[in-house]
Amino acid sequence: MANGVVYLVSTPVGNLEDITIRALRILREVDLIACEDTRCTGRLLRHFGIEKPLLSCHEHNEARRAREIVARAAEGASVALVSDAGTPGISDPGYRVVRTAVEAGVNVVPIPGPTAAVAALSASGLPTDSFLFRGFLPPRRAARRAALRDLAASRATVVLYEAPHRVLAALADLRDVLGNRRVVIARELTKLHEEYLRGTAESVLQELAGRTAVKGELVVLVGPDQGRQQIPEESLPARVRQLEREGCKRMDAIKQAAREHGIGKREAYARVEEAKLASERTPADS
């Protein structure tokens, strides 16, 4: 193994069998392992019978640790950087270490492996030819909705991370800001209770809202805008009338038509009301 290197080692997001043979070799051979949480990484290393010095490098001390890690590497040490799960630097600490190493002329070598965003995208059923990874949305509603508005023009599949206790609010804002797009929730990837919820923003929101609790690590994937503005305005009211003839109550018919057209319930209701007013004015105008 060459000295004076910072290795970015990807670790499993759940199932320990996902670690690569190369990752295990690097972890066994380096002089030092810098990790987000020494307890979490310690459990992983013990599982594979690896004993190495550990150095904490997390969100709150990364700027300082980056200098220490790069100084060690510049002196000839080999250092592995890992996060609690997945790939360092991808919504996890690591960027500052890499930037500092590059600026100091220290070699940075990625050891590819699991990444929750890519794993979820590959199995989502949403378009994968173009995607935008946004990471975590802001926790506060105003900032979150502003961030979603920035994504509105994207024609790519959007990949987000979200905390279980915020996912309902995030889905509600997503529906209101981006419309009732196709959504996939990937929960507990590679773990025993791995689950995919597929549908519209509204239907997935209702499914999760009906549960006693939402638990586990979540990836939220949002399909691209399917060109809802190209749908004729008159087609939605006609669909509502058809559903009513089939026995649906008015609001249920509006909700279903909204889902089918990929728009929010409020917008659908407004279109139906506008069509109703227009039809009522027509006889008087003729």
PDB file of C-alpha atoms in Angstrom:
ATOM      1  CA  MET A   1       0.000   0.000   0.000  1.00  0.00           C
ATOM      2  CA  ALA A   2       1.218   3.464  -0.888  1.00  0.00           C
ATOM      3  CA  ASN A   3       1.644   5.899   1.980  1.00  0.00           C
ATOM      4  CA  GLY A   4       0.465   9.475   2.142  1.00  0.00           C
ATOM      5  CA  VAL A   5      -3.088   8.716   1.018  1.00  0.00           C
ATOM      6  CA  VAL A   6      -6.571   9.561   2.210  1.00  0.00           C
ATOM      7  CA  TYR A   7      -8.973   6.752   1.310  1.00  0.00           C
ATOM      8  CA  LEU A   8     -12.705   7.449   1.151  1.00  0.00           C
ATOM      9  CA  VAL A   9     -14.153   4.113   2.182  1.00  0.00           C
ATOM     10  CA  SER A  10     -17.839   3.402   1.591  1.00  0.00           C
ATOM     11  CA  THR A  11     -19.503   1.289   4.281  1.00  0.00           C
ATOM     12  CA  PRO A  12     -22.848  -0.557   4.332  1.00  0.00           C
ATOM     13  CA  VAL A  13     -26.056   1.438   4.735  1.00  0.00           C
ATOM     14  CA  GLY A  14     -27.593  -1.532   6.547  1.00  0.00           C
ATOM     15  CA  ASN A  15     -26.647  -5.027   5.477  1.00  0.00           C
ATOM     16  CA  LEU A  16     -23.035  -5.697   6.475  1.00  0.00           C
ATOM     17  CA  GLU A  17     -22.612  -8.100   3.552  1.00  0.00           C
ATOM     18  CA  ASP A  18     -22.574  -5.092   1.222  1.00  0.00           C
ATOM     19  CA  ILE A  19     -19.046  -4.065   2.220  1.00  0.00           C
ATOM     20  CA  THR A  20     -16.553  -4.709  -0.545  1.00  0.00           C
ATOM     21  CA  ILE A  21     -13.486  -6.921  -0.376  1.00  0.00           C
ATOM     22  CA  ARG A  22     -11.340  -3.924  -1.269  1.00  0.00           C
ATOM     23  CA  ALA A  23     -12.880  -1.837   1.527  1.00  0.00           C
ATOM     24  CA  LEU A  24     -12.029  -4.523   4.068  1.00  0.00           C
ATOM     25  CA  ARG A  25      -8.459  -4.731   2.808  1.00  0.00           C
ATOM     26  CA  ILE A  26      -7.982  -0.968   3.027  1.00  0.00           C
ATOM     27  CA  LEU A  27      -9.427  -0.823   6.539  1.00  0.00           C
ATOM     28  CA  ARG A  28      -7.035  -3.562   7.631  1.00  0.00           C
ATOM     29  CA  GLU A  29      -3.983  -1.889   6.103  1.00  0.00           C
ATOM     30  CA  VAL A  30      -4.314   1.830   6.887  1.00  0.00           C
ATOM     31  CA  ASP A  31      -2.553   3.499   9.782  1.00  0.00           C
ATOM     32  CA  LEU A  32      -5.619   5.392  10.991  1.00  0.00           C
ATOM     33  CA  ILE A  33      -9.387   5.401  10.476  1.00  0.00           C
ATOM     34  CA  ALA A  34     -11.200   8.736  10.737  1.00  0.00           C
ATOM     35  CA  CYS A  35     -14.896   8.149  11.344  1.00  0.00           C
ATOM     36  CA  GLU A  36     -18.116  10.020  11.969  1.00  0.00           C
ATOM     37  CA  ASP A  37     -18.935   8.062  15.149  1.00  0.00           C
ATOM     38  CA  THR A  38     -16.245   5.922  16.748  1.00  0.00           C
ATOM     39  CA  ARG A  39     -18.875   3.702  18.392  1.00  0.00           C
ATOM     40  CA  CYS A  40     -20.637   2.958  15.122  1.00  0.00           C
ATOM     41  CA  THR A  41     -17.422   2.300  13.209  1.00  0.00           C
ATOM     42  CA  GLY A  42     -16.069   0.318  16.144  1.00  0.00           C
ATOM     43  CA  ARG A  43     -18.985  -2.126  15.863  1.00  0.00           C
ATOM     44  CA  LEU A  44     -18.365  -2.528  12.123  1.00  0.00           C
ATOM     45  CA  LEU A  45     -14.657  -3.173  12.633  1.00  0.00           C
ATOM     46  CA  ARG A  46     -15.242  -5.677  15.435  1.00  0.00           C
ATOM     47  CA  HIS A  47     -17.673  -7.577  13.206  1.00  0.00           C
ATOM     48  CA  PHE A  48     -14.884  -8.092  10.673  1.00  0.00           C
ATOM     49  CA  GLY A  49     -12.117  -8.574  13.233  1.00  0.00           C
ATOM     50  CA  ILE A  50     -10.290  -5.337  12.468  1.00  0.00           C
ATOM     51  CA  GLU A  51      -8.420  -3.315  15.096  1.00  0.00           C
ATOM     52  CA  LYS A  52      -7.195   0.147  14.176  1.00  0.00           C
ATOM     53  CA  PRO A  53      -6.776   3.536  15.872  1.00  0.00           C
ATOM     54  CA  LEU A  54      -9.906   5.637  15.451  1.00  0.00           C
ATOM     55  CA  LEU A  55     -10.232   9.404  15.172  1.00  0.00           C
ATOM     56  CA  SER A  56     -13.621  11.135  15.319  1.00  0.00           C
ATOM     57  CA  CYS A  57     -14.420  13.354  12.336  1.00  0.00           C
ATOM     58  CA  HIS A  58     -17.982  14.602  12.356  1.00  0.00           C
ATOM     59  CA  GLU A  59     -20.072  17.592  11.358  1.00  0.00           C
ATOM     60  CA  HIS A  60     -18.998  19.727  14.305  1.00  0.00           C
ATOM     61  CA  ASN A  61     -15.234  19.165  14.209  1.00  0.00           C
ATOM     62  CA  GLU A  62     -14.543  18.386  10.551  1.00  0.00           C
ATOM     63  CA  ALA A  63     -12.782  21.659   9.765  1.00  0.00           C
ATOM     64  CA  ARG A  64     -10.239  21.053  12.541  1.00  0.00           C
ATOM     65  CA  ARG A  65      -9.957  17.326  11.920  1.00  0.00           C
ATOM     66  CA  ALA A  66      -9.398  17.893   8.198  1.00  0.00           C
ATOM     67  CA  ARG A  67      -6.147  19.675   8.964  1.00  0.00           C
ATOM     68  CA  GLU A  68      -5.039  16.905  11.336  1.00  0.00           C
ATOM     69  CA  ILE A  69      -5.896  14.113   8.907  1.00  0.00           C
ATOM     70  CA  VAL A  70      -4.177  15.788   5.971  1.00  0.00           C
ATOM     71  CA  ALA A  71      -1.109  16.598   8.086  1.00  0.00           C
ATOM     72  CA  ARG A  72      -0.823  12.901   9.018  1.00  0.00           C
ATOM     73  CA  ALA A  73      -1.182  11.880   5.392  1.00  0.00           C
ATOM     74  CA  ALA A  74       1.342  14.488   4.246  1.00  0.00           C
ATOM     75  CA  GLU A  75       3.844  12.927   6.669  1.00  0.00           C
ATOM     76  CA  GLY A  76       3.365   9.564   4.980  1.00  0.00           C
ATOM     77  CA  ALA A  77       0.472   7.999   6.870  1.00  0.00           C
ATOM     78  CA  SER A  78      -2.404   6.218   5.160  1.00  0.00           C
ATOM     79  CA  VAL A  79      -5.805   7.298   6.478  1.00  0.00           C
ATOM     80  CA  ALA A  80      -9.238   5.834   5.787  1.00  0.00           C
ATOM     81  CA  LEU A  81     -12.194   8.182   6.090  1.00  0.00           C
ATOM     82  CA  VAL A  82     -15.574   6.575   6.735  1.00  0.00           C
ATOM     83  CA  SER A  83     -19.026   7.816   7.701  1.00  0.00           C
ATOM     84  CA  ASP A  84     -21.603   5.942   9.761  1.00  0.00           C
ATOM     85  CA  ALA A  85     -23.115   4.484   6.593  1.00  0.00           C
ATOM     86  CA  GLY A  86     -22.674   4.923   2.866  1.00  0.00           C
ATOM     87  CA  THR A  87     -20.124   7.077   1.087  1.00  0.00           C
ATOM     88  CA  PRO A  88     -18.214   9.841   2.911  1.00  0.00           C
ATOM     89  CA  GLY A  89     -19.077  13.314   1.686  1.00  0.00           C
ATOM     90  CA  ILE A  90     -22.508  12.378   0.329  1.00  0.00           C
ATOM     91  CA  SER A  91     -24.746  14.123   2.894  1.00  0.00           C
ATOM     92  CA  ASP A  92     -22.120  13.031   5.414  1.00  0.00           C
ATOM     93  CA  PRO A  93     -18.840  14.562   6.642  1.00  0.00           C
ATOM     94  CA  GLY A  94     -15.975  14.320   4.192  1.00  0.00           C
ATOM     95  CA  TYR A  95     -16.060  17.286   1.839  1.00  0.00           C
ATOM     96  CA  ARG A  96     -13.767  19.457   3.962  1.00  0.00           C
ATOM     97  CA  VAL A  97     -11.270  16.635   4.349  1.00  0.00           C
ATOM     98  CA  VAL A  98     -11.173  16.044   0.602  1.00  0.00           C
ATOM     99  CA  ARG A  99     -10.870  19.745  -0.190  1.00  0.00           C
ATOM    100  CA  THR A 100      -8.043  20.196   2.328  1.00  0.00           C
ATOM    101  CA  ALA A 101      -6.210  17.121   0.994  1.00  0.00           C
ATOM    102  CA  VAL A 102      -6.525  18.272  -2.616  1.00  0.00           C
ATOM    103  CA  GLU A 103      -5.252  21.751  -1.732  1.00  0.00           C
ATOM    104  CA  ALA A 104      -2.294  20.198   0.102  1.00  0.00           C
ATOM    105  CA  GLY A 105      -1.437  17.893  -2.790  1.00  0.00           C
ATOM    106  CA  VAL A 106      -2.293  14.735  -0.832  1.00  0.00           C
ATOM    107  CA  ASN A 107      -3.626  11.851  -2.905  1.00  0.00           C
ATOM    108  CA  VAL A 108      -7.354  11.092  -2.399  1.00  0.00           C
ATOM    109  CA  VAL A 109      -8.572   7.632  -3.428  1.00  0.00           C
ATOM    110  CA  PRO A 110     -12.264   6.630  -3.404  1.00  0.00           C
ATOM    111  CA  ILE A 111     -13.146   3.071  -2.419  1.00  0.00           C
ATOM    112  CA  PRO A 112     -16.620   2.821  -3.985  1.00  0.00           C
ATOM    113  CA  GLY A 113     -19.490   1.019  -2.367  1.00  0.00           C
ATOM    114  CA  PRO A 114     -22.984   1.536  -0.971  1.00  0.00           C
ATOM    115  CA  THR A 115     -24.804   4.845  -1.326  1.00  0.00           C
ATOM    116  CA  ALA A 116     -28.434   5.025  -0.234  1.00  0.00           C
ATOM    117  CA  ALA A 117     -29.366   7.587  -2.885  1.00  0.00           C
ATOM    118  CA  VAL A 118     -28.184   5.462  -5.803  1.00  0.00           C
ATOM    119  CA  ALA A 119     -29.539   2.223  -4.347  1.00  0.00           C
ATOM    120  CA  ALA A 120     -32.990   3.777  -3.932  1.00  0.00           C
ATOM    121  CA  LEU A 121     -32.919   5.368  -7.382  1.00  0.00           C
ATOM    122  CA  SER A 122     -31.986   2.126  -9.109  1.00  0.00           C
ATOM    123  CA  ALA A 123     -35.017   0.304  -7.658  1.00  0.00           C
ATOM    124  CA  SER A 124     -37.483   3.199  -7.698  1.00  0.00           C
ATOM    125  CA  GLY A 125     -38.998   2.711 -11.128  1.00  0.00           C
ATOM    126  CA  LEU A 126     -38.505   6.422 -11.824  1.00  0.00           C
ATOM    127  CA  PRO A 127     -36.326   7.706 -14.702  1.00  0.00           C
ATOM    128  CA  THR A 128     -32.629   7.188 -13.984  1.00  0.00           C
ATOM    129  CA  ASP A 129     -31.037   8.748 -17.060  1.00  0.00           C
ATOM    130  CA  SER A 130     -30.966  12.133 -15.322  1.00  0.00           C
ATOM    131  CA  PHE A 131     -31.266  12.728 -11.591  1.00  0.00           C
ATOM    132  CA  LEU A 132     -30.628  15.512  -9.091  1.00  0.00           C
ATOM    133  CA  PHE A 133     -29.448  14.692  -5.584  1.00  0.00           C
ATOM    134  CA  ARG A 134     -30.526  17.366  -3.121  1.00  0.00           C
ATOM    135  CA  GLY A 135     -29.740  15.687   0.219  1.00  0.00           C
ATOM    136  CA  PHE A 136     -31.782  16.818   3.211  1.00  0.00           C
ATOM    137  CA  LEU A 137     -34.391  19.541   2.769  1.00  0.00           C
ATOM    138  CA  PRO A 138     -34.342  22.389   5.314  1.00  0.00           C
ATOM    139  CA  PRO A 139     -36.264  21.489   8.492  1.00  0.00           C
ATOM    140  CA  ARG A 140     -38.274  24.732   8.652  1.00  0.00           C
ATOM    141  CA  ARG A 141     -41.359  24.997   6.469  1.00  0.00           C
ATOM    142  CA  ALA A 142     -40.635  28.316   4.757  1.00  0.00           C
ATOM    143  CA  ALA A 143     -37.087  27.331   3.849  1.00  0.00           C
ATOM    144  CA  ARG A 144     -38.206  23.860   2.795  1.00  0.00           C
ATOM    145  CA  ARG A 145     -40.862  25.244   0.448  1.00  0.00           C
ATOM    146  CA  ALA A 146     -38.341  27.706  -0.993  1.00  0.00           C
ATOM    147  CA  ALA A 147     -35.934  24.814  -1.669  1.00  0.00           C
ATOM    148  CA  LEU A 148     -38.718  22.873  -3.374  1.00  0.00           C
ATOM    149  CA  ARG A 149     -39.563  25.868  -5.565  1.00  0.00           C
ATOM    150  CA  ASP A 150     -35.937  25.872  -6.701  1.00  0.00           C
ATOM    151  CA  LEU A 151     -36.431  22.256  -7.839  1.00  0.00           C
ATOM    152  CA  ALA A 152     -39.656  22.929  -9.742  1.00  0.00           C
ATOM    153  CA  ALA A 153     -37.949  23.564 -13.070  1.00  0.00           C
ATOM    154  CA  SER A 154     -35.849  20.388 -12.953  1.00  0.00           C
ATOM    155  CA  ARG A 155     -36.686  17.793 -15.587  1.00  0.00           C
ATOM    156  CA  ALA A 156     -34.742  15.126 -13.691  1.00  0.00           C
ATOM    157  CA  THR A 157     -35.726  12.696 -10.966  1.00  0.00           C
ATOM    158  CA  VAL A 158     -35.014  14.374  -7.625  1.00  0.00           C
ATOM    159  CA  VAL A 159     -33.460  12.330  -4.808  1.00  0.00           C
ATOM    160  CA  LEU A 160     -33.858  13.558  -1.231  1.00  0.00           C
ATOM    161  CA  TYR A 161     -33.076  12.316   2.251  1.00  0.00           C
ATOM    162  CA  GLU A 162     -35.619  12.982   4.984  1.00  0.00           C
ATOM    163  CA  ALA A 163     -36.004  12.317   8.700  1.00  0.00           C
ATOM    164  CA  PRO A 164     -38.962  10.135   9.777  1.00  0.00           C
ATOM    165  CA  HIS A 165     -40.428  12.830  12.023  1.00  0.00           C
ATOM    166  CA  ARG A 166     -40.447  15.373   9.161  1.00  0.00           C
ATOM    167  CA  VAL A 167     -41.463  13.241   6.199  1.00  0.00           C
ATOM    168  CA  LEU A 168     -45.214  13.970   6.408  1.00  0.00           C
ATOM    169  CA  ALA A 169     -44.641  17.724   6.431  1.00  0.00           C
ATOM    170  CA  ALA A 170     -42.113  17.388   3.602  1.00  0.00           C
ATOM    171  CA  LEU A 171     -44.532  15.367   1.458  1.00  0.00           C
ATOM    172  CA  ALA A 172     -47.326  17.877   2.062  1.00  0.00           C
ATOM    173  CA  ASP A 173     -45.070  20.740   0.989  1.00  0.00           C
ATOM    174  CA  LEU A 174     -43.825  18.732  -1.971  1.00  0.00           C
ATOM    175  CA  ARG A 175     -47.398  18.125  -3.135  1.00  0.00           C
ATOM    176  CA  ASP A 176     -48.340  21.781  -2.744  1.00  0.00           C
ATOM    177  CA  VAL A 177     -45.230  23.218  -4.385  1.00  0.00           C
ATOM    178  CA  LEU A 178     -44.394  20.678  -7.111  1.00  0.00           C
ATOM    179  CA  GLY A 179     -47.847  19.252  -7.712  1.00  0.00           C
ATOM    180  CA  ASN A 180     -49.005  15.690  -7.285  1.00  0.00           C
ATOM    181  CA  ARG A 181     -45.986  14.101  -8.932  1.00  0.00           C
ATOM    182  CA  ARG A 182     -44.940  10.462  -8.842  1.00  0.00           C
ATOM    183  CA  VAL A 183     -43.147   9.753  -5.583  1.00  0.00           C
ATOM    184  CA  VAL A 184     -41.258   6.786  -4.180  1.00  0.00           C
ATOM    185  CA  ILE A 185     -40.273   6.387  -0.539  1.00  0.00           C
ATOM    186  CA  ALA A 186     -37.455   3.909   0.026  1.00  0.00           C
ATOM    187  CA  ARG A 187     -37.322   2.954   3.688  1.00  0.00           C
ATOM    188  CA  GLU A 188     -34.741   0.930   5.611  1.00  0.00           C
ATOM    189  CA  LEU A 189     -32.684   0.072   2.531  1.00  0.00           C
ATOM    190  CA  THR A 190     -30.894  -3.307   2.663  1.00  0.00           C
ATOM    191  CA  LYS A 191     -32.310  -3.976   6.135  1.00  0.00           C
ATOM    192  CA  LEU A 192     -34.833  -6.524   7.368  1.00  0.00           C
ATOM    193  CA  HIS A 193     -37.821  -4.199   6.937  1.00  0.00           C
ATOM    194  CA  GLU A 194     -36.828  -2.693   3.575  1.00  0.00           C
ATOM    195  CA  GLU A 195     -39.874  -1.143   1.927  1.00  0.00           C
ATOM    196  CA  TYR A 196     -40.827   0.878  -1.146  1.00  0.00           C
ATOM    197  CA  LEU A 197     -43.937   3.042  -1.230  1.00  0.00           C
ATOM    198  CA  ARG A 198     -44.841   4.097  -4.770  1.00  0.00           C
ATOM    199  CA  GLY A 199     -47.609   6.421  -5.922  1.00  0.00           C
ATOM    200  CA  THR A 200     -48.364  10.110  -6.103  1.00  0.00           C
ATOM    201  CA  ALA A 201     -47.266  12.604  -3.479  1.00  0.00           C
ATOM    202  CA  GLU A 202     -50.820  12.627  -2.133  1.00  0.00           C
ATOM    203  CA  SER A 203     -51.298   8.856  -2.041  1.00  0.00           C
ATOM    204  CA  VAL A 204     -47.927   8.212  -0.397  1.00  0.00           C
ATOM    205  CA  LEU A 205     -48.625  10.973   2.117  1.00  0.00           C
ATOM    206  CA  GLN A 206     -51.965   9.398   3.002  1.00  0.00           C
ATOM    207  CA  GLU A 207     -50.378   5.957   3.348  1.00  0.00           C
ATOM    208  CA  LEU A 208     -47.749   7.203   5.794  1.00  0.00           C
ATOM    209  CA  ALA A 209     -50.213   9.429   7.654  1.00  0.00           C
ATOM    210  CA  GLY A 210     -52.345   6.363   8.346  1.00  0.00           C
ATOM    211  CA  ARG A 211     -49.544   4.620  10.213  1.00  0.00           C
ATOM    212  CA  THR A 212     -49.071   4.881  13.948  1.00  0.00           C
ATOM    213  CA  ALA A 213     -45.440   5.914  13.370  1.00  0.00           C
ATOM    214  CA  VAL A 214     -42.926   6.294  10.578  1.00  0.00           C
ATOM    215  CA  LYS A 215     -39.584   4.742  11.417  1.00  0.00           C
ATOM    216  CA  GLY A 216     -36.258   4.100   9.757  1.00  0.00           C
ATOM    217  CA  GLU A 217     -33.944   5.796   7.286  1.00  0.00           C
ATOM    218  CA  LEU A 218     -35.817   7.341   4.355  1.00  0.00           C
ATOM    219  CA  VAL A 219     -34.958   8.258   0.781  1.00  0.00           C
ATOM    220  CA  VAL A 220     -37.609  10.321  -1.022  1.00  0.00           C
ATOM    221  CA  LEU A 221     -37.574  10.226  -4.819  1.00  0.00           C
ATOM    222  CA  VAL A 222     -39.664  12.620  -6.899  1.00  0.00           C
ATOM    223  CA  GLY A 223     -40.414  11.959 -10.544  1.00  0.00           C
ATOM    224  CA  PRO A 224     -39.933  14.695 -13.142  1.00  0.00           C
ATOM    225  CA  ASP A 225     -42.808  16.937 -14.143  1.00  0.00           C
ATOM    226  CA  GLN A 226     -44.742  15.002 -16.763  1.00  0.00           C
ATOM    227  CA  GLY A 227     -45.820  18.135 -18.582  1.00  0.00           C
ATOM    228  CA  ARG A 228     -49.038  18.703 -16.693  1.00  0.00           C
ATOM    229  CA  GLN A 229     -49.453  22.082 -18.393  1.00  0.00           C
ATOM    230  CA  GLN A 230     -50.004  20.235 -21.671  1.00  0.00           C
ATOM    231  CA  ILE A 231     -53.177  18.595 -20.354  1.00  0.00           C
ATOM    232  CA  PRO A 232     -56.225  20.408 -21.766  1.00  0.00           C
ATOM    233  CA  GLU A 233     -57.996  22.440 -19.129  1.00  0.00           C
ATOM    234  CA  GLU A 234     -61.377  21.001 -20.127  1.00  0.00           C
ATOM    235  CA  SER A 235     -60.307  17.364 -19.687  1.00  0.00           C
ATOM    236  CA  LEU A 236     -60.201  17.486 -15.894  1.00  0.00           C
ATOM    237  CA  PRO A 237     -63.795  18.747 -15.345  1.00  0.00           C
ATOM    238  CA  ALA A 238     -64.964  16.158 -17.873  1.00  0.00           C
ATOM    239  CA  ARG A 239     -63.197  13.428 -15.929  1.00  0.00           C
ATOM    240  CA  VAL A 240     -64.813  14.642 -12.698  1.00  0.00           C
ATOM    241  CA  ARG A 241     -68.273  14.484 -14.320  1.00  0.00           C
ATOM    242  CA  GLN A 242     -67.541  10.967 -15.559  1.00  0.00           C
ATOM    243  CA  LEU A 243     -66.521   9.810 -12.085  1.00  0.00           C
ATOM    244  CA  GLU A 244     -69.656  11.365 -10.587  1.00  0.00           C
ATOM    245  CA  ARG A 245     -71.795   9.485 -13.101  1.00  0.00           C
ATOM    246  CA  GLU A 246     -70.026   6.315 -11.983  1.00  0.00           C
ATOM    247  CA  GLY A 247     -71.125   6.967  -8.401  1.00  0.00           C
ATOM    248  CA  CYS A 248     -68.226   8.928  -6.877  1.00  0.00           C
ATOM    249  CA  LYS A 249     -69.003  11.760  -4.515  1.00  0.00           C
ATOM    250  CA  ARG A 250     -67.971  15.157  -5.871  1.00  0.00           C
ATOM    251  CA  MET A 251     -64.892  15.723  -3.694  1.00  0.00           C
ATOM    252  CA  ASP A 252     -63.749  12.122  -4.127  1.00  0.00           C
ATOM    253  CA  ALA A 253     -64.076  12.557  -7.890  1.00  0.00           C
ATOM    254  CA  ILE A 254     -62.022  15.764  -7.776  1.00  0.00           C
ATOM    255  CA  LYS A 255     -59.329  14.086  -5.686  1.00  0.00           C
ATOM    256  CA  GLN A 256     -59.076  11.142  -8.073  1.00  0.00           C
ATOM    257  CA  ALA A 257     -59.001  13.350 -11.157  1.00  0.00           C
ATOM    258  CA  ALA A 258     -56.303  15.485  -9.539  1.00  0.00           C
ATOM    259  CA  ARG A 259     -54.172  12.403  -8.906  1.00  0.00           C
ATOM    260  CA  GLU A 260     -54.618  11.228 -12.495  1.00  0.00           C
ATOM    261  CA  HIS A 261     -53.648  14.634 -13.879  1.00  0.00           C
ATOM    262  CA  GLY A 262     -50.687  15.035 -11.527  1.00  0.00           C
ATOM    263  CA  ILE A 263     -51.905  18.256  -9.900  1.00  0.00           C
ATOM    264  CA  GLY A 264     -52.931  19.321  -6.425  1.00  0.00           C
ATOM    265  CA  LYS A 265     -56.479  18.953  -5.121  1.00  0.00           C
ATOM    266  CA  ARG A 266     -56.893  22.713  -4.748  1.00  0.00           C
ATOM    267  CA  GLU A 267     -55.902  23.378  -8.344  1.00  0.00           C
ATOM    268  CA  ALA A 268     -58.266  20.650  -9.551  1.00  0.00           C
ATOM    269  CA  TYR A 269     -61.131  22.112  -7.532  1.00  0.00           C
ATOM    270  CA  ALA A 270     -60.441  25.566  -8.982  1.00  0.00           C
ATOM    271  CA  ARG A 271     -60.526  24.197 -12.538  1.00  0.00           C
ATOM    272  CA  VAL A 272     -63.823  22.422 -11.906  1.00  0.00           C
ATOM    273  CA  GLU A 273     -65.374  25.581 -10.437  1.00  0.00           C
ATOM    274  CA  GLU A 274     -64.127  27.684 -13.363  1.00  0.00           C
ATOM    275  CA  ALA A 275     -65.624  25.213 -15.829  1.00  0.00           C
ATOM    276  CA  LYS A 276     -68.925  25.266 -13.914  1.00  0.00           C
ATOM    277  CA  LEU A 277     -69.096  29.072 -13.985  1.00  0.00           C
ATOM    278  CA  ALA A 278     -68.246  29.119 -17.685  1.00  0.00           C
ATOM    279  CA  SER A 279     -71.018  26.646 -18.482  1.00  0.00           C
ATOM    280  CA  GLU A 280     -73.513  28.689 -16.479  1.00  0.00           C
ATOM    281  CA  ARG A 281     -72.607  31.860 -18.390  1.00  0.00           C
ATOM    282  CA  THR A 282     -72.849  30.288 -21.837  1.00  0.00           C
ATOM    283  CA  PRO A 283     -76.685  30.290 -22.279  1.00  0.00           C
ATOM    284  CA  ALA A 284     -76.949  33.961 -21.302  1.00  0.00           C
ATOM    285  CA  ASP A 285     -74.198  34.934 -23.719  1.00  0.00           C
ATOM    286  CA  SER A 286     -75.699  33.132 -26.705  1.00  0.00           C
TER     287      SER A 286
END
